[in-house]
PDB file of C-alpha atoms in Angstrom:
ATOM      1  CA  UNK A   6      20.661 -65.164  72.784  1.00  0.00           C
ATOM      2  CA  UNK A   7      20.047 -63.453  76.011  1.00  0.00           C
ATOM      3  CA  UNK A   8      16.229 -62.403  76.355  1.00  0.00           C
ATOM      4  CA  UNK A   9      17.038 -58.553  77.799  1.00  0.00           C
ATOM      5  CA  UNK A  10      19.182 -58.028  74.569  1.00  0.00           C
ATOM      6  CA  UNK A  11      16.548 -59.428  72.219  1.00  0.00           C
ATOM      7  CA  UNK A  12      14.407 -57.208  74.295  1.00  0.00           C
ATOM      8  CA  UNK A  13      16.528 -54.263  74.089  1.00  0.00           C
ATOM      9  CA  UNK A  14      17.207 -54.560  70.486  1.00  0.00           C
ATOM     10  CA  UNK A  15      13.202 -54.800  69.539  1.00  0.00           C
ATOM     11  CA  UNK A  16      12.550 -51.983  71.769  1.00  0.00           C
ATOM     12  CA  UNK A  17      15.403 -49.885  69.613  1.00  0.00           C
ATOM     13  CA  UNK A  18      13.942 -50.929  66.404  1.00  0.00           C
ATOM     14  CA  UNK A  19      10.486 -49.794  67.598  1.00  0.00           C
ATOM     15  CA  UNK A  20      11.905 -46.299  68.644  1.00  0.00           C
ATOM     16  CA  UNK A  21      13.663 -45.634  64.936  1.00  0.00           C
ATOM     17  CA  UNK A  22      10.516 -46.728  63.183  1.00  0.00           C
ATOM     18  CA  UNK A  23       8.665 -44.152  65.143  1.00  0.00           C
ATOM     19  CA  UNK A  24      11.131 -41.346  64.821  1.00  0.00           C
ATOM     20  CA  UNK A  25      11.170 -41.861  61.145  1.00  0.00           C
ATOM     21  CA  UNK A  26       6.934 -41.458  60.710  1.00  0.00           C
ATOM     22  CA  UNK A  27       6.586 -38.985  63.363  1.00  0.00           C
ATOM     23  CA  UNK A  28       5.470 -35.704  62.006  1.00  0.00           C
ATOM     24  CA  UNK A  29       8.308 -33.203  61.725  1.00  0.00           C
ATOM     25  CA  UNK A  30       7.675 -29.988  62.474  1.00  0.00           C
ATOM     26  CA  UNK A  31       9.677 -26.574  61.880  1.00  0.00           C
ATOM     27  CA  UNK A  32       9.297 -23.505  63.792  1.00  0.00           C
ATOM     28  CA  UNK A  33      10.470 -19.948  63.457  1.00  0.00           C
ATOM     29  CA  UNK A  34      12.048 -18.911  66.641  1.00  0.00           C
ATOM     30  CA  UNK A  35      11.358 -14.918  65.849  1.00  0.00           C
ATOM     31  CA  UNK A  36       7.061 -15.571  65.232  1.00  0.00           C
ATOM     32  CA  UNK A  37       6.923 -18.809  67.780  1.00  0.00           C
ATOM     33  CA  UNK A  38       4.660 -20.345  65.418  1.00  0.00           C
ATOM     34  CA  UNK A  39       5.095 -23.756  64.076  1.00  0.00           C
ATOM     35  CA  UNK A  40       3.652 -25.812  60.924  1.00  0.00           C
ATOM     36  CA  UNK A  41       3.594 -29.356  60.723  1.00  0.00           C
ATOM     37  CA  UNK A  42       5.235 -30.734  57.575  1.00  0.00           C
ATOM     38  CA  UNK A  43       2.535 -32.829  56.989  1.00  0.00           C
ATOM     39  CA  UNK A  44       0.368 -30.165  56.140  1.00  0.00           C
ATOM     40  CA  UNK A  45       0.187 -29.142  52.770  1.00  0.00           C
ATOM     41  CA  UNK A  46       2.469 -26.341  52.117  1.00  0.00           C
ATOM     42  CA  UNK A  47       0.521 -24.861  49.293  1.00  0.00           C
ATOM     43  CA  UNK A  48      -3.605 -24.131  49.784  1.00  0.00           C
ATOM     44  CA  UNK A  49      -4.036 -24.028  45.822  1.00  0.00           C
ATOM     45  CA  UNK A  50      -5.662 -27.111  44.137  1.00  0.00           C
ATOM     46  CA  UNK A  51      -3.421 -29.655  42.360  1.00  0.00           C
ATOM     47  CA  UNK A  52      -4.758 -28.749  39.032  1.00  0.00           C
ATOM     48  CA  UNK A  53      -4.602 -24.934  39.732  1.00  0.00           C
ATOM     49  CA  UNK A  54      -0.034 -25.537  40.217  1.00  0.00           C
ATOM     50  CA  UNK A  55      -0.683 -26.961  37.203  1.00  0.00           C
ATOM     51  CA  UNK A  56      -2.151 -24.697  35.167  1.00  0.00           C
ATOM     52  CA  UNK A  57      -0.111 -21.689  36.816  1.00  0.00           C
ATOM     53  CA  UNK A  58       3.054 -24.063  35.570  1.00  0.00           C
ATOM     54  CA  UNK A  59       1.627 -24.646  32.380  1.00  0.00           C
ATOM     55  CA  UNK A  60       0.892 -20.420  31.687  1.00  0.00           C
ATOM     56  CA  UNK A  61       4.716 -19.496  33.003  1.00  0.00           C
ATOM     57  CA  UNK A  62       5.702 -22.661  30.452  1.00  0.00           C
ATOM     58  CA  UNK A  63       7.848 -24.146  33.054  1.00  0.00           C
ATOM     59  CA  UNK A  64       5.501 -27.511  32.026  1.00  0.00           C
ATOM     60  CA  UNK A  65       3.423 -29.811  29.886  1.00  0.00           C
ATOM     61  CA  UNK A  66       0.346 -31.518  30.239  1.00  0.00           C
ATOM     62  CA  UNK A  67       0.063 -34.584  27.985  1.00  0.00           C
ATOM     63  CA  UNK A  68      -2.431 -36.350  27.033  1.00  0.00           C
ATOM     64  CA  UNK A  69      -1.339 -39.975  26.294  1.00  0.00           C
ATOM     65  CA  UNK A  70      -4.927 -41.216  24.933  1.00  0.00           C
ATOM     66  CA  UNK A  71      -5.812 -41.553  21.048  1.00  0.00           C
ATOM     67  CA  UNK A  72      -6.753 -38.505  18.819  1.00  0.00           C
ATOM     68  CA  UNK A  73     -10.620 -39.610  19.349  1.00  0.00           C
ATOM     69  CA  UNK A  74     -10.801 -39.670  22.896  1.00  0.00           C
ATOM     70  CA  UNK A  75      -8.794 -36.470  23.399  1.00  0.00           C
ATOM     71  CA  UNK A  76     -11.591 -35.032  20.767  1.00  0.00           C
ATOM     72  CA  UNK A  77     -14.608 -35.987  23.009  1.00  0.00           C
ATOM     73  CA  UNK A  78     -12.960 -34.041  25.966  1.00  0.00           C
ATOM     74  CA  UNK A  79      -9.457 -33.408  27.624  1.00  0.00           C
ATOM     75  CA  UNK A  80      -7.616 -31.472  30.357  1.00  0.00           C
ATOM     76  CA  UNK A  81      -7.705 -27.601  29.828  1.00  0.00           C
ATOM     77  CA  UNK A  82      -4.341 -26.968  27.969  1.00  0.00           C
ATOM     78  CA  UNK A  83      -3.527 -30.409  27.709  1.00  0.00           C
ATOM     79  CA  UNK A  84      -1.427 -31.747  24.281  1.00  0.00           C
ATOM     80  CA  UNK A  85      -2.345 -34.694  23.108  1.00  0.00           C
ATOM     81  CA  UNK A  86       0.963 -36.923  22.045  1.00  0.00           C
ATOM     82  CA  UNK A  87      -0.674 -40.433  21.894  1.00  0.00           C
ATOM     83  CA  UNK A  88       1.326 -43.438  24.053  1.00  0.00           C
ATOM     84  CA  UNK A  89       2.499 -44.972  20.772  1.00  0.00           C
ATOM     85  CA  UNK A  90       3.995 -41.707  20.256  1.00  0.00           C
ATOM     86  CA  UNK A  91       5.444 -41.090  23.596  1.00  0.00           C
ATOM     87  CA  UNK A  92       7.036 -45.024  23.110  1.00  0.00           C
ATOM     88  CA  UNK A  93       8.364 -43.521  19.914  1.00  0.00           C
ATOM     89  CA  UNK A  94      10.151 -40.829  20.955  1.00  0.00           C
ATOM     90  CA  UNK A  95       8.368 -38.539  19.456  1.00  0.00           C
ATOM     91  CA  UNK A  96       8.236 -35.946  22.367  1.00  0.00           C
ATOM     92  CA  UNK A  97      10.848 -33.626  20.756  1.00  0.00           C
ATOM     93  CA  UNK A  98       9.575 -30.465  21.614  1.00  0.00           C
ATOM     94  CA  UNK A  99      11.198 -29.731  24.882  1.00  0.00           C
ATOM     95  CA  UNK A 100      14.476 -30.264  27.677  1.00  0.00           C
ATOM     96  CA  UNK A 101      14.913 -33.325  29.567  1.00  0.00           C
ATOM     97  CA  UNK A 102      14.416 -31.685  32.489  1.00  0.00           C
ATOM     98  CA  UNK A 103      11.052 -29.788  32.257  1.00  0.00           C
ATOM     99  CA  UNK A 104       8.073 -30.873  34.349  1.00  0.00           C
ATOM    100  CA  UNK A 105       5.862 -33.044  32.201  1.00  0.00           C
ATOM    101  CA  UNK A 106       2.191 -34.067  33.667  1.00  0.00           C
ATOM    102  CA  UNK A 107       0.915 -36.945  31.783  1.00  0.00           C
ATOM    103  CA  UNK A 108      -2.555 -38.393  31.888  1.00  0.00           C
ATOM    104  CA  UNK A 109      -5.016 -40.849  30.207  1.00  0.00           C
ATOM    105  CA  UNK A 110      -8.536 -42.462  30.840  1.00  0.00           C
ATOM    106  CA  UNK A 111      -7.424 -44.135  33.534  1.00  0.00           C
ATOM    107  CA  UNK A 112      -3.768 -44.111  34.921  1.00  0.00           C
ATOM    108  CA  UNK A 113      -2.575 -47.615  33.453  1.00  0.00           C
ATOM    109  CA  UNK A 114      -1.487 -45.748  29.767  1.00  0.00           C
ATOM    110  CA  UNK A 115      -0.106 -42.381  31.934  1.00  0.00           C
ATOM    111  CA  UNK A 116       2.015 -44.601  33.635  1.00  0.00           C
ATOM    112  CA  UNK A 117       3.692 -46.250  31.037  1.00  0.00           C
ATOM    113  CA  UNK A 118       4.147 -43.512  29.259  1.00  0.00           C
ATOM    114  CA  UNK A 119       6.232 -42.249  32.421  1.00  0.00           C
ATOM    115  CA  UNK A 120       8.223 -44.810  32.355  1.00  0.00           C
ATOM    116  CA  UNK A 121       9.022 -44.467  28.513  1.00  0.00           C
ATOM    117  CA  UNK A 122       9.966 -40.923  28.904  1.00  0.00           C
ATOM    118  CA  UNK A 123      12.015 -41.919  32.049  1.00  0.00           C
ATOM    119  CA  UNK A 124      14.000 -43.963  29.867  1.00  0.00           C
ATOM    120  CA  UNK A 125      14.422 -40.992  26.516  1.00  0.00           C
ATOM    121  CA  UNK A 126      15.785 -39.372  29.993  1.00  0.00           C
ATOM    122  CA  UNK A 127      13.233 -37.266  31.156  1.00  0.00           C
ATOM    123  CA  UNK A 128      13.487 -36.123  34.230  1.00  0.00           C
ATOM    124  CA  UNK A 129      10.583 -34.379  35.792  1.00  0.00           C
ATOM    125  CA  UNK A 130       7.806 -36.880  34.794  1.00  0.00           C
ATOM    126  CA  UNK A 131       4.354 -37.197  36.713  1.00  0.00           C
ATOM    127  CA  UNK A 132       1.597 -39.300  36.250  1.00  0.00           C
ATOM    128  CA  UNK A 133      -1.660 -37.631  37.160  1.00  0.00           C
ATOM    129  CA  UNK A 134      -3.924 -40.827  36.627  1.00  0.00           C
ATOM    130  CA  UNK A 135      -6.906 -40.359  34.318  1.00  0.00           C
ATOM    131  CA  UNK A 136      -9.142 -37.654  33.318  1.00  0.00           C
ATOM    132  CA  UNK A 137     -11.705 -38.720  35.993  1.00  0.00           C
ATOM    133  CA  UNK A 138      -8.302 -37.866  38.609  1.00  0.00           C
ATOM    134  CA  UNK A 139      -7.806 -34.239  36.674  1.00  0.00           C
ATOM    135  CA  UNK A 140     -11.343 -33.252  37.519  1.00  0.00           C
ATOM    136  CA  UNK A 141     -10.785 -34.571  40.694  1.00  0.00           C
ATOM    137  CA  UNK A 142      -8.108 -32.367  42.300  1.00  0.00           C
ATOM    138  CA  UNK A 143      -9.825 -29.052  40.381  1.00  0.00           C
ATOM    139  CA  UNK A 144      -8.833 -29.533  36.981  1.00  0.00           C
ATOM    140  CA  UNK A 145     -11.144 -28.246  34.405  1.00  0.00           C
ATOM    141  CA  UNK A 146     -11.812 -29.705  30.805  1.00  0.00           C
ATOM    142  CA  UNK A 147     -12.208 -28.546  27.295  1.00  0.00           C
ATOM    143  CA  UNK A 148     -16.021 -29.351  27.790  1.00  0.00           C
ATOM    144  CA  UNK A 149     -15.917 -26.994  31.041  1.00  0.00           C
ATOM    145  CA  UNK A 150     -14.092 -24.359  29.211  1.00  0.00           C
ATOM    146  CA  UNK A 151     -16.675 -24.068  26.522  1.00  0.00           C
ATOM    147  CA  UNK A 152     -20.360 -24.415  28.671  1.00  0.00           C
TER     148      UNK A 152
END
């Protein structure tokens, strides 16, 4: 192959890779102010949608551990439906479609349990890692709740 076309065509490639990662931005012609959509178009914590979802009941939060360690402390408002459960298709309670946060100890059992309700067709299905991961984006626990 000709060298200016290899050149040409590596040179193309490079521009569509950086189209599709550069930051898009949107403005409002009326204001002249633009945002970035890489910013975060909410300022409320993670756990704080959450909980606002979970109060209008347009959500769950599951708990995918065992009885015991959803008894020595959980996610505020969390159910606990253990994985066997979830694997069982137990979940009955609800539509296919609403939005269902699922956590454990540490993501591994959240994630399959994703994946199992994926397949019951679920829709709307989030895995929020572990407890440890709840706390971390603002999430308070039963322990919290009660000190």
């Amino acid at each position: 192959m000709d060298k200016k076309f290899i050149v040409s065509i590596t040179v193309l490639i490079g521009l569509f890779a950086l189209a599709a990662f550069w930051p898009k931005s949107t403005c409002d012609a009326s204001s002249g102010s633009c945002e970035s959509s890489n910013q975060s178009q909410t300022k409320q914590p993670k756990a704080e949608i959450v909980q606002n979802e979970l109060q209008n009941n347009t959500a769950l939060l599951i708990d995918v551990r065992e009885p015991d360690e959803f008894a020595a402390d959980h996610a505020e408002n969390a159910k606990n439906i253990p994985l066997g459960d979830i694997e069982a298709g137990k979940l009955t309670e609800t539509t296919k479609t609403v939005k269902i946060y699922v956590y454990c100890r540490s993501g591994k059992r959240a994630g399959v349990a994703k994946t199992a309700l994926e397949k019951q067709g679920y829709t709307n299905v989030e895995n929020l890692g572990g407890l440890s991961d709840w706390r971390e984006i603002g999430g308070r626990t039963a322990k919290q709740a009660n000190s």
